[in-house]
Amino acid sequence: MAKQRIQAVRGMNDLLPEQTPAWQAVEALLRDLAQGYGYAEIRLPIVEKTELFRRSIGEVTDIVEKEMYTFEDRNGERLTLRPEGTAGCVRACIQHGLLHTPGRRLWYLGPMFRHERPQKGRYRQFHQFGVEAFGLPGPDIDAEQILMTARLWQRLGLEGLRLEINSLGSPEARRDYRRLLVDYLRGHYQRLDEDSRRRLETNPLRILDSKHPEVQEVVAGAPRLLDHLDAESRAHFETLLALLREAGVDYHVNPRLVRGLDYYTRTVFEWTTDRLGAQGTVCAGGRYDGLVAYLGGPPTPAVGFALGLERLLALLEASGRLPETEAPHAYLVLAGEGTDRAGLALAERLRSAVPGLRLVVNAGGGSFKAQFKRADRSGAAWAIVLGEGELASGTLGFKPLRGEGEQETLDEATLVARLHQVVHSGPA
Ligand code: ATP
Ligand code: MG
C-alpha cells in the first residue's frame, strides 16, 4: 500500500533552490540599504506572548480578531506566532532599555504568520523586512524612511510604484473625527455591508478602506480626517510633504488611507503597484507615537515600515528584474585512477588561492562525457580537467564551457592566475 505523502501546510511555502538566489540577493541589498542609513539589525523571537499582540495591535483589528496562530504550550501559557514585527521589536526595546539612547534605528527580517485565505501574494507564512526608529518625533525621520524605500526601488530597477500618504493626526483629533464619521455613517446605515456595520461599533476608521463598492460610494461623501487634523499634526504632515517634494519623491495624498493597526498616529503611507492584482501593497508604514508608553515603556515617539518580501519578489519577476542566479565559475572534472583524491586536495588549494571562487567538484565518478554533461548543466563557465595524464605530468586542463574555445594545458600557478581573472571579471 502506498504511503500517503505529507504535504506542507497550506499557505506556507518552501523556497526552492532555484528561488533562493534571488531571495539572497534581495536580502543582501536590504541589509546594505539599512546599513547605509545607520539602522542596526535586531533579531527577535518568532513566538511571543499572545497578550503582547492583543495589546499592541488592538483587539478589533483583522489580525487579532481572526488571523493569529495562537496556542497553549505545555505549561498552559498562551503564545502566538508573530503576525508582524513591530510589537516584538518594541517589547525588546523596552525590556533591554534600548530606548534610553534616543534616535535608535533598527531593522529586522524574517517570517511572519497570519491565518488568512491563501492566494497570490497572500500567504500564511510570509516574510517581512521592517525598520523602526525610536525617539524621533519630527517629520524628517518619516521622510528618511520613505526615501529609503524609494532608493530600494531604484536599486532594484523597479518602476511605477505609487506612494500613497495620509495623516491620522493625534489620538484626540482622531477621537473627535471618529464621532463625526460614525454620525455620518449611521445616516447611511442601510447601504453598509455587514462587515462595515460591525466595524461601526468596533473600528469605524477601517470602513474608510472598505473594498465594497456601495460602501465606497458612501465613504466618498464622508467627512475627511485630513480636514479635522490638529494644528501640530497638520504642520507635521505639511513639512513631510515638503521634504518629499524637495527630494523629488512623487506622492499621492489619500485621505482614505488608514492602517489596520490601532497604534498609528500622524503619518501613514503605502507603496502600491498595479502589477500584482489585488495584493498590490508592497510596503506599508507609519508613525506610532503612543505604542511604547502604552506597552509600559518610556514615552517614545516612533515610526517604521514593513515590506512584504513575497510581493517584492513577485513584482521583480513581473518586471523582469529578478536578480540572476550566480552560477559556478568552474566545474572540476576528475577521471582516472587516483584523480578523485588528488582532485579534492586540488580544489581546496584553489579555493584558498582564489577568494570568491565558486567551484563544483565532480562527485560519484563517471566517464569524461558524463562529467562534461554535468559540468554543462551546472551552469559553470569553465571546466578544469584532471585526468590520469594531467596527474602524471602535474598539469591541468582548462576548457571554456560557454561558446567556442579549445582546452588548454596549464600548470597550477597559471590556472590560479586565470581563475583570478574569471572571478574578478564577472560573468564571462
Ligand atoms: P493587506 O491589506 O494586504 O492584508 P496588511 O495591511 O495586513 O496588508 P501589513 O500588516 O501592513 O499588511 O504588512 C506589511 C506588508 O506585509 C504588506 O504591505 C504586504 O506586503 C505584506 N503582507 C501582509 N500580509 C501578508 C500575507 N498574508 N502574505 C504576504 N504578504 C503579506
Ligand atoms: Mg492583512
CSV table of C-alpha atoms and ligand atoms in Angstrom, one decimal:
chain,number,residue,atom,x,y,z
A,1,MET,CA,0.0,0.0,0.0
A,2,ALA,CA,1.4,3.4,-1.0
A,3,LYS,CA,2.0,5.6,2.0
A,4,GLN,CA,0.3,9.0,1.8
A,5,ARG,CA,2.9,11.7,1.4
A,6,ILE,CA,2.8,14.6,3.8
A,7,GLN,CA,2.4,18.0,2.2
A,8,ALA,CA,3.4,21.4,3.5
A,9,VAL,CA,0.8,23.4,5.5
A,10,ARG,CA,-1.4,25.3,3.2
A,11,GLY,CA,-0.2,28.9,2.7
A,12,MET,CA,3.3,28.0,3.9
A,13,ASN,CA,5.7,27.8,1.1
A,14,ASP,CA,9.1,26.1,0.5
A,15,LEU,CA,11.6,28.4,-1.1
A,16,LEU,CA,13.3,26.1,-3.6
A,17,PRO,CA,16.9,26.2,-4.7
A,18,GLU,CA,16.0,28.0,-7.9
A,19,GLN,CA,14.3,30.7,-5.9
A,20,THR,CA,16.8,31.2,-3.0
A,21,PRO,CA,19.5,33.0,-5.1
A,22,ALA,CA,17.1,35.9,-5.9
A,23,TRP,CA,16.0,36.0,-2.2
A,24,GLN,CA,19.6,36.1,-1.0
A,25,ALA,CA,20.4,38.9,-3.4
A,26,VAL,CA,17.4,40.9,-2.3
A,27,GLU,CA,18.1,40.2,1.4
A,28,ALA,CA,21.7,41.3,0.9
A,29,LEU,CA,20.5,44.5,-0.7
A,30,LEU,CA,18.1,45.2,2.1
A,31,ARG,CA,20.9,44.7,4.7
A,32,ASP,CA,23.1,47.1,2.7
A,33,LEU,CA,20.3,49.6,2.4
A,34,ALA,CA,19.6,49.6,6.2
A,35,GLN,CA,23.2,49.9,7.0
A,36,GLY,CA,23.5,52.8,4.6
A,37,TYR,CA,21.0,54.7,6.7
A,38,GLY,CA,22.5,53.8,10.1
A,39,TYR,CA,19.9,51.2,11.0
A,40,ALA,CA,21.2,48.2,13.1
A,41,GLU,CA,19.8,44.7,12.9
A,42,ILE,CA,17.7,43.3,15.8
A,43,ARG,CA,16.8,39.6,15.8
A,44,LEU,CA,13.6,38.7,17.7
A,45,PRO,CA,11.8,35.5,18.7
A,46,ILE,CA,9.2,34.2,16.4
A,47,VAL,CA,6.9,33.3,19.3
A,48,GLU,CA,5.7,35.9,21.8
A,49,LYS,CA,3.1,36.0,24.5
A,50,THR,CA,-0.4,36.4,22.9
A,51,GLU,CA,-1.1,39.4,25.2
A,52,LEU,CA,1.7,41.4,23.5
A,53,PHE,CA,-0.1,41.3,20.2
A,54,ARG,CA,-3.6,41.8,21.7
A,55,ARG,CA,-2.4,44.9,23.4
A,56,SER,CA,-0.2,46.4,20.7
A,57,ILE,CA,-2.1,45.6,17.6
A,58,GLY,CA,-5.5,46.0,19.1
A,59,GLU,CA,-8.4,43.7,19.8
A,60,VAL,CA,-10.6,44.9,17.0
A,61,THR,CA,-8.1,44.6,14.1
A,62,ASP,CA,-8.3,41.8,11.5
A,63,ILE,CA,-5.0,40.4,12.7
A,64,VAL,CA,-6.1,39.9,16.3
A,65,GLU,CA,-9.7,39.1,15.6
A,66,LYS,CA,-9.1,36.3,13.1
A,67,GLU,CA,-5.6,35.9,11.8
A,68,MET,CA,-3.3,34.9,14.7
A,69,TYR,CA,-1.8,31.5,15.2
A,70,THR,CA,-2.3,31.1,18.9
A,71,PHE,CA,-1.8,28.1,21.1
A,72,GLU,CA,-1.1,27.0,24.6
A,73,ASP,CA,2.3,25.5,25.3
A,74,ARG,CA,2.8,22.6,27.8
A,75,ASN,CA,2.7,25.0,30.7
A,76,GLY,CA,-0.6,26.4,29.6
A,77,GLU,CA,0.9,29.7,28.6
A,78,ARG,CA,-0.9,31.5,25.7
A,79,LEU,CA,1.6,32.1,22.9
A,80,THR,CA,1.3,33.4,19.3
A,81,LEU,CA,3.4,33.1,16.2
A,82,ARG,CA,4.3,36.7,15.4
A,83,PRO,CA,1.9,38.2,12.8
A,84,GLU,CA,4.2,41.2,12.4
A,85,GLY,CA,7.4,42.6,13.8
A,86,THR,CA,6.7,45.9,15.4
A,87,ALA,CA,5.2,44.6,18.6
A,88,GLY,CA,8.2,42.3,19.4
A,89,CYS,CA,10.6,45.0,18.5
A,90,VAL,CA,9.0,47.5,20.9
A,91,ARG,CA,8.8,44.8,23.6
A,92,ALA,CA,12.5,44.0,23.2
A,93,CYS,CA,13.5,47.7,23.2
A,94,ILE,CA,11.6,48.3,26.5
A,95,GLN,CA,12.9,45.0,28.1
A,96,HIS,CA,16.5,45.8,27.3
A,97,GLY,CA,16.4,49.5,27.9
A,98,LEU,CA,17.3,50.4,24.3
A,99,LEU,CA,15.2,53.5,24.4
A,100,HIS,CA,17.4,55.3,26.8
A,101,THR,CA,19.5,56.1,23.8
A,102,PRO,CA,17.4,58.5,21.7
A,103,GLY,CA,17.3,58.0,18.0
A,104,ARG,CA,17.6,54.2,17.9
A,105,ARG,CA,17.2,53.0,14.3
A,106,LEU,CA,16.6,49.2,14.0
A,107,TRP,CA,15.7,46.7,11.3
A,108,TYR,CA,14.7,43.1,11.1
A,109,LEU,CA,13.8,40.5,8.6
A,110,GLY,CA,12.0,37.2,9.0
A,111,PRO,CA,8.9,35.1,8.7
A,112,MET,CA,5.5,36.3,10.0
A,113,PHE,CA,2.4,34.2,10.3
A,114,ARG,CA,-1.3,35.0,9.7
A,115,HIS,CA,-4.2,32.7,9.2
A,116,GLU,CA,-5.6,34.3,6.0
A,117,ARG,CA,-7.1,32.8,2.9
A,118,PRO,CA,-4.1,31.8,0.9
A,119,GLN,CA,-4.0,33.3,-2.6
A,120,LYS,CA,-1.5,35.0,-4.9
A,121,GLY,CA,0.5,37.5,-2.7
A,122,ARG,CA,-1.2,36.4,0.5
A,123,TYR,CA,0.2,33.5,2.5
A,124,ARG,CA,0.1,32.1,6.0
A,125,GLN,CA,3.8,32.3,6.4
A,126,PHE,CA,5.4,35.2,4.7
A,127,HIS,CA,8.4,37.4,5.2
A,128,GLN,CA,8.8,41.0,6.1
A,129,PHE,CA,11.7,43.4,6.1
A,130,GLY,CA,10.9,46.0,8.7
A,131,VAL,CA,12.6,49.1,10.1
A,132,GLU,CA,11.7,51.1,13.2
A,133,ALA,CA,13.1,54.4,14.5
A,134,PHE,CA,12.5,55.5,18.1
A,135,GLY,CA,12.6,58.8,20.0
A,136,LEU,CA,12.4,61.0,16.9
A,137,PRO,CA,9.2,63.0,16.7
A,138,GLY,CA,9.8,65.1,13.6
A,139,PRO,CA,8.8,64.5,10.0
A,140,ASP,CA,12.5,64.3,9.0
A,141,ILE,CA,12.7,60.7,10.1
A,142,ASP,CA,9.3,59.8,8.4
A,143,ALA,CA,10.8,61.3,5.2
A,144,GLU,CA,14.1,59.4,5.7
A,145,GLN,CA,12.2,56.1,5.8
A,146,ILE,CA,10.2,56.9,2.6
A,147,LEU,CA,13.5,57.9,0.9
A,148,MET,CA,15.0,54.6,1.9
A,149,THR,CA,12.2,52.7,0.2
A,150,ALA,CA,12.4,54.9,-2.9
A,151,ARG,CA,16.1,54.2,-3.1
A,152,LEU,CA,15.3,50.5,-2.8
A,153,TRP,CA,13.0,50.6,-5.8
A,154,GLN,CA,15.7,52.4,-7.7
A,155,ARG,CA,18.4,49.9,-6.8
A,156,LEU,CA,16.2,47.0,-7.8
A,157,GLY,CA,15.3,48.7,-11.1
A,158,LEU,CA,11.6,48.8,-10.2
A,159,GLU,CA,9.4,51.5,-11.7
A,160,GLY,CA,5.8,52.6,-11.3
A,161,LEU,CA,5.4,52.1,-7.6
A,162,ARG,CA,3.0,54.6,-6.2
A,163,LEU,CA,3.4,56.3,-2.8
A,164,GLU,CA,0.1,57.0,-1.0
A,165,ILE,CA,0.3,59.0,2.1
A,166,ASN,CA,-2.0,60.4,4.8
A,167,SER,CA,-2.0,61.7,8.3
A,168,LEU,CA,-4.2,60.2,11.1
A,169,GLY,CA,-3.5,63.2,13.4
A,170,SER,CA,-3.3,63.0,17.1
A,171,PRO,CA,-5.3,60.4,19.1
A,172,GLU,CA,-7.6,63.3,20.3
A,173,ALA,CA,-8.2,64.6,16.8
A,174,ARG,CA,-8.9,61.1,15.7
A,175,ARG,CA,-11.4,60.5,18.6
A,176,ASP,CA,-13.3,63.7,17.6
A,177,TYR,CA,-13.2,62.7,13.9
A,178,ARG,CA,-14.4,59.2,14.8
A,179,ARG,CA,-17.6,60.7,16.3
A,180,LEU,CA,-18.2,62.7,13.2
A,181,LEU,CA,-17.6,59.7,11.0
A,182,VAL,CA,-19.9,57.4,13.0
A,183,ASP,CA,-22.7,60.0,12.9
A,184,TYR,CA,-22.3,60.3,9.2
A,185,LEU,CA,-22.2,56.5,8.6
A,186,ARG,CA,-25.2,55.9,10.9
A,187,GLY,CA,-27.2,58.2,8.5
A,188,HIS,CA,-26.3,55.7,5.7
A,189,TYR,CA,-26.7,52.5,7.7
A,190,GLN,CA,-28.9,50.8,5.1
A,191,ARG,CA,-26.2,51.0,2.5
A,192,LEU,CA,-23.4,49.5,4.7
A,193,ASP,CA,-22.4,45.8,4.3
A,194,GLU,CA,-22.4,43.5,7.3
A,195,ASP,CA,-18.6,44.0,7.8
A,196,SER,CA,-18.9,47.7,7.9
A,197,ARG,CA,-21.9,47.6,10.3
A,198,ARG,CA,-19.9,45.6,12.7
A,199,ARG,CA,-16.9,48.0,12.3
A,200,LEU,CA,-19.2,50.9,13.0
A,201,GLU,CA,-19.1,49.8,16.7
A,202,THR,CA,-15.5,48.5,16.9
A,203,ASN,CA,-13.2,50.2,14.4
A,204,PRO,CA,-15.1,52.7,12.2
A,205,LEU,CA,-12.0,54.2,10.6
A,206,ARG,CA,-11.4,50.9,8.8
A,207,ILE,CA,-14.7,51.4,7.0
A,208,LEU,CA,-12.8,54.1,5.0
A,209,ASP,CA,-10.8,51.5,3.2
A,210,SER,CA,-13.6,49.0,2.6
A,211,LYS,CA,-13.4,47.3,-0.8
A,212,HIS,CA,-17.2,47.0,-1.0
A,213,PRO,CA,-18.5,49.2,-4.0
A,214,GLU,CA,-21.6,50.5,-2.3
A,215,VAL,CA,-19.7,51.3,0.9
A,216,GLN,CA,-17.1,53.1,-1.1
A,217,GLU,CA,-19.8,55.3,-2.5
A,218,VAL,CA,-21.0,56.2,1.0
A,219,VAL,CA,-17.5,56.8,2.1
A,220,ALA,CA,-16.8,59.2,-0.8
A,221,GLY,CA,-19.2,61.6,0.8
A,222,ALA,CA,-17.9,61.2,4.4
A,223,PRO,CA,-16.1,63.9,6.3
A,224,ARG,CA,-12.3,63.6,5.8
A,225,LEU,CA,-9.9,63.1,8.7
A,226,LEU,CA,-7.4,65.3,6.9
A,227,ASP,CA,-9.8,68.2,7.3
A,228,HIS,CA,-10.0,67.7,11.0
A,229,LEU,CA,-6.4,67.3,12.0
A,230,ASP,CA,-5.0,69.1,15.0
A,231,ALA,CA,-2.7,72.0,14.1
A,232,GLU,CA,0.5,70.2,15.1
A,233,SER,CA,-0.3,67.2,13.1
A,234,ARG,CA,-1.2,69.3,10.1
A,235,ALA,CA,2.2,71.1,10.3
A,236,HIS,CA,4.0,67.8,10.7
A,237,PHE,CA,2.3,66.5,7.6
A,238,GLU,CA,2.9,69.7,5.5
A,239,THR,CA,6.6,69.5,6.4
A,240,LEU,CA,6.8,65.9,5.5
A,241,LEU,CA,5.2,66.5,2.1
A,242,ALA,CA,7.6,69.5,1.5
A,243,LEU,CA,10.6,67.2,2.4
A,244,LEU,CA,9.4,64.6,-0.1
A,245,ARG,CA,8.9,67.3,-2.8
A,246,GLU,CA,12.4,68.6,-2.2
A,247,ALA,CA,13.8,65.1,-2.5
A,248,GLY,CA,11.9,64.5,-5.8
A,249,VAL,CA,9.7,61.8,-4.5
A,250,ASP,CA,6.2,61.7,-6.0
A,251,TYR,CA,3.3,61.1,-3.6
A,252,HIS,CA,-0.5,60.9,-3.7
A,253,VAL,CA,-2.3,62.2,-0.6
A,254,ASN,CA,-5.0,59.6,0.0
A,255,PRO,CA,-7.4,60.8,2.7
A,256,ARG,CA,-9.0,57.3,2.9
A,257,LEU,CA,-5.7,55.6,3.7
A,258,VAL,CA,-6.0,54.2,7.2
A,259,ARG,CA,-3.9,51.3,8.7
A,260,GLY,CA,-5.4,48.3,10.3
A,261,LEU,CA,-3.3,48.7,13.4
A,262,ASP,CA,-4.6,50.8,16.3
A,263,TYR,CA,-1.3,52.3,17.4
A,264,TYR,CA,-0.7,54.5,14.3
A,265,THR,CA,-0.7,58.3,14.8
A,266,ARG,CA,0.0,61.0,12.2
A,267,THR,CA,1.9,59.7,9.1
A,268,VAL,CA,0.7,56.6,7.3
A,269,PHE,CA,1.9,55.5,3.9
A,270,GLU,CA,1.8,52.6,1.5
A,271,TRP,CA,3.7,51.8,-1.7
A,272,THR,CA,1.4,50.1,-4.1
A,273,THR,CA,1.7,48.6,-7.6
A,274,ASP,CA,-0.9,47.6,-10.2
A,275,ARG,CA,1.2,44.7,-11.4
A,276,LEU,CA,0.3,42.3,-8.7
A,277,GLY,CA,-3.5,42.2,-8.9
A,278,ALA,CA,-5.5,42.5,-5.7
A,279,GLN,CA,-2.4,42.1,-3.4
A,280,GLY,CA,-0.8,45.3,-4.6
A,281,THR,CA,0.6,46.8,-1.4
A,282,VAL,CA,4.3,46.0,-1.3
A,283,CYS,CA,5.2,48.2,1.7
A,284,ALA,CA,3.3,49.9,4.5
A,285,GLY,CA,4.3,52.0,7.4
A,286,GLY,CA,3.7,55.0,9.6
A,287,ARG,CA,4.1,56.6,12.9
A,288,TYR,CA,3.0,55.1,16.2
A,289,ASP,CA,3.9,57.7,18.9
A,290,GLY,CA,1.7,56.1,21.5
A,291,LEU,CA,2.7,52.5,21.5
A,292,VAL,CA,5.9,52.4,23.5
A,293,ALA,CA,4.3,54.1,26.5
A,294,TYR,CA,1.1,52.0,26.1
A,295,LEU,CA,3.3,48.9,26.5
A,296,GLY,CA,4.9,50.2,29.6
A,297,GLY,CA,8.0,51.9,28.2
A,298,PRO,CA,9.1,55.5,28.5
A,299,PRO,CA,7.0,57.8,26.3
A,300,THR,CA,8.8,57.5,22.9
A,301,PRO,CA,7.6,58.5,19.5
A,302,ALA,CA,8.3,56.0,16.8
A,303,VAL,CA,8.0,55.4,13.1
A,304,GLY,CA,8.5,52.4,10.9
A,305,PHE,CA,7.5,50.4,7.9
A,306,ALA,CA,7.3,46.8,6.8
A,307,LEU,CA,7.8,45.4,3.4
A,308,GLY,CA,6.5,42.1,2.2
A,309,LEU,CA,9.2,40.1,0.5
A,310,GLU,CA,7.0,37.6,-1.4
A,311,ARG,CA,5.2,40.6,-3.0
A,312,LEU,CA,8.5,42.3,-3.7
A,313,LEU,CA,10.0,39.2,-5.3
A,314,ALA,CA,6.8,38.7,-7.4
A,315,LEU,CA,7.0,42.3,-8.5
A,316,LEU,CA,10.6,41.9,-9.5
A,317,GLU,CA,9.6,38.8,-11.5
A,318,ALA,CA,6.7,40.6,-13.2
A,319,SER,CA,9.1,43.4,-14.1
A,320,GLY,CA,11.8,41.1,-15.5
A,321,ARG,CA,14.1,42.3,-12.7
A,322,LEU,CA,14.7,39.2,-10.7
A,323,PRO,CA,18.3,39.1,-9.7
A,324,GLU,CA,20.2,36.3,-11.5
A,325,THR,CA,21.5,33.1,-10.1
A,326,GLU,CA,25.2,33.1,-9.6
A,327,ALA,CA,26.4,30.1,-11.5
A,328,PRO,CA,29.7,28.3,-10.5
A,329,HIS,CA,32.8,29.7,-12.1
A,330,ALA,CA,34.2,26.3,-12.7
A,331,TYR,CA,33.5,22.5,-12.5
A,332,LEU,CA,36.3,20.1,-11.8
A,333,VAL,CA,36.2,17.0,-13.9
A,334,LEU,CA,38.1,14.0,-12.4
A,335,ALA,CA,38.6,10.9,-14.4
A,336,GLY,CA,41.1,8.1,-13.9
A,337,GLU,CA,43.0,6.2,-11.2
A,338,GLY,CA,43.8,8.4,-8.2
A,339,THR,CA,42.2,11.6,-9.5
A,340,ASP,CA,39.4,11.8,-7.1
A,341,ARG,CA,41.7,12.1,-4.1
A,342,ALA,CA,44.1,14.4,-5.8
A,343,GLY,CA,41.1,16.4,-7.0
A,344,LEU,CA,39.7,17.1,-3.5
A,345,ALA,CA,43.1,18.4,-2.4
A,346,LEU,CA,43.5,20.5,-5.6
A,347,ALA,CA,40.0,22.0,-5.1
A,348,GLU,CA,40.9,23.0,-1.6
A,349,ARG,CA,44.1,24.7,-2.8
A,350,LEU,CA,42.3,26.5,-5.5
A,351,ARG,CA,39.6,27.8,-3.1
A,352,SER,CA,42.3,29.0,-0.7
A,353,ALA,CA,44.2,30.7,-3.5
A,354,VAL,CA,41.2,32.4,-5.2
A,355,PRO,CA,38.8,34.0,-2.8
A,356,GLY,CA,35.3,34.2,-4.1
A,357,LEU,CA,35.8,31.2,-6.4
A,358,ARG,CA,32.7,29.1,-6.9
A,359,LEU,CA,34.0,25.7,-7.7
A,360,VAL,CA,32.0,22.4,-8.0
A,361,VAL,CA,34.0,19.2,-7.8
A,362,ASN,CA,32.6,16.2,-9.6
A,363,ALA,CA,31.4,13.5,-7.2
A,364,GLY,CA,30.4,10.0,-7.8
A,365,GLY,CA,32.7,9.2,-10.7
A,366,GLY,CA,31.5,8.9,-14.3
A,367,SER,CA,33.1,9.0,-17.8
A,368,PHE,CA,34.6,12.2,-19.2
A,369,LYS,CA,31.5,12.5,-21.3
A,370,ALA,CA,29.1,12.1,-18.4
A,371,GLN,CA,31.1,14.6,-16.3
A,372,PHE,CA,31.2,17.2,-19.0
A,373,LYS,CA,27.4,16.9,-19.3
A,374,ARG,CA,27.1,17.6,-15.5
A,375,ALA,CA,29.6,20.4,-15.8
A,376,ASP,CA,27.4,21.9,-18.5
A,377,ARG,CA,24.2,21.5,-16.6
A,378,SER,CA,25.8,23.2,-13.5
A,379,GLY,CA,26.0,26.4,-15.5
A,380,ALA,CA,29.7,26.7,-14.8
A,381,ALA,CA,31.7,28.9,-17.2
A,382,TRP,CA,34.8,26.7,-17.2
A,383,ALA,CA,35.8,23.1,-16.8
A,384,ILE,CA,39.0,22.2,-15.0
A,385,VAL,CA,40.2,18.7,-16.1
A,386,LEU,CA,42.3,16.4,-14.0
A,387,GLY,CA,42.7,13.0,-15.8
A,388,GLU,CA,45.4,10.4,-15.4
A,389,GLY,CA,47.6,12.2,-18.0
A,390,GLU,CA,47.4,15.5,-16.2
A,391,LEU,CA,48.0,13.8,-12.8
A,392,ALA,CA,51.2,12.2,-14.2
A,393,SER,CA,52.5,15.4,-15.8
A,394,GLY,CA,51.5,17.8,-13.0
A,395,THR,CA,49.3,19.8,-15.3
A,396,LEU,CA,45.6,20.6,-15.6
A,397,GLY,CA,43.1,21.1,-18.5
A,398,PHE,CA,41.1,24.3,-18.7
A,399,LYS,CA,38.2,24.5,-21.1
A,400,PRO,CA,35.5,27.1,-21.7
A,401,LEU,CA,32.0,25.6,-21.4
A,402,ARG,CA,30.2,28.5,-22.9
A,403,GLY,CA,30.9,29.2,-26.6
A,404,GLU,CA,33.9,28.2,-28.6
A,405,GLY,CA,37.4,27.5,-27.3
A,406,GLU,CA,39.9,24.7,-27.1
A,407,GLN,CA,41.1,23.0,-24.0
A,408,GLU,CA,44.4,24.5,-22.8
A,409,THR,CA,47.0,22.7,-20.7
A,410,LEU,CA,48.2,24.8,-17.7
A,411,ASP,CA,50.3,24.4,-14.6
A,412,GLU,CA,48.6,25.0,-11.3
A,413,ALA,CA,50.1,28.5,-10.8
A,414,THR,CA,48.9,29.6,-14.2
A,415,LEU,CA,45.5,28.1,-13.6
A,416,VAL,CA,45.2,30.1,-10.3
A,417,ALA,CA,46.0,33.3,-12.2
A,418,ARG,CA,43.4,32.5,-14.8
A,419,LEU,CA,40.8,31.8,-12.2
A,420,HIS,CA,41.5,35.1,-10.5
A,421,GLN,CA,40.7,36.7,-13.8
A,422,VAL,CA,37.5,34.7,-14.1
A,423,VAL,CA,36.3,35.6,-10.6
A,424,HIS,CA,37.1,39.3,-11.0
A,425,SER,CA,35.9,39.9,-14.5
A,426,GLY,CA,32.3,38.8,-13.5
A,427,PRO,CA,30.2,36.8,-15.8
A,428,ALA,CA,32.1,35.6,-18.9
B,1,ATP,P1,-3.2,43.6,3.4
B,1,ATP,O1,-4.2,44.8,3.4
B,1,ATP,O2,-2.7,43.3,2.0
B,1,ATP,O3,-3.8,42.5,4.2
B,1,ATP,P2,-1.9,44.5,5.8
B,1,ATP,O4,-2.4,45.8,6.0
B,1,ATP,O5,-2.5,43.4,6.5
B,1,ATP,O6,-1.9,44.1,4.2
B,1,ATP,P3,0.7,45.0,7.0
B,1,ATP,O7,0.3,44.4,8.3
B,1,ATP,O8,0.8,46.5,6.9
B,1,ATP,O9,-0.3,44.4,5.8
B,1,ATP,O10,2.0,44.3,6.5
B,1,ATP,C1,3.0,45.0,5.7
B,1,ATP,C2,3.3,44.3,4.4
B,1,ATP,O11,3.4,42.9,4.6
B,1,ATP,C3,2.1,44.3,3.4
B,1,ATP,O12,2.1,45.5,2.7
B,1,ATP,C4,2.4,43.1,2.5
B,1,ATP,O13,3.4,43.5,1.6
B,1,ATP,C5,3.0,42.1,3.5
B,1,ATP,N1,1.9,41.2,3.9
B,1,ATP,C6,1.0,41.3,4.8
B,1,ATP,N2,0.2,40.2,5.0
B,1,ATP,C7,0.7,39.3,4.1
B,1,ATP,C8,0.4,38.0,3.7
B,1,ATP,N3,-0.6,37.3,4.3
B,1,ATP,N4,1.1,37.4,2.7
B,1,ATP,C9,2.1,38.0,2.1
B,1,ATP,N5,2.5,39.3,2.4
B,1,ATP,C10,1.8,40.0,3.4
B,2,MG,MG,-3.9,41.9,6.2
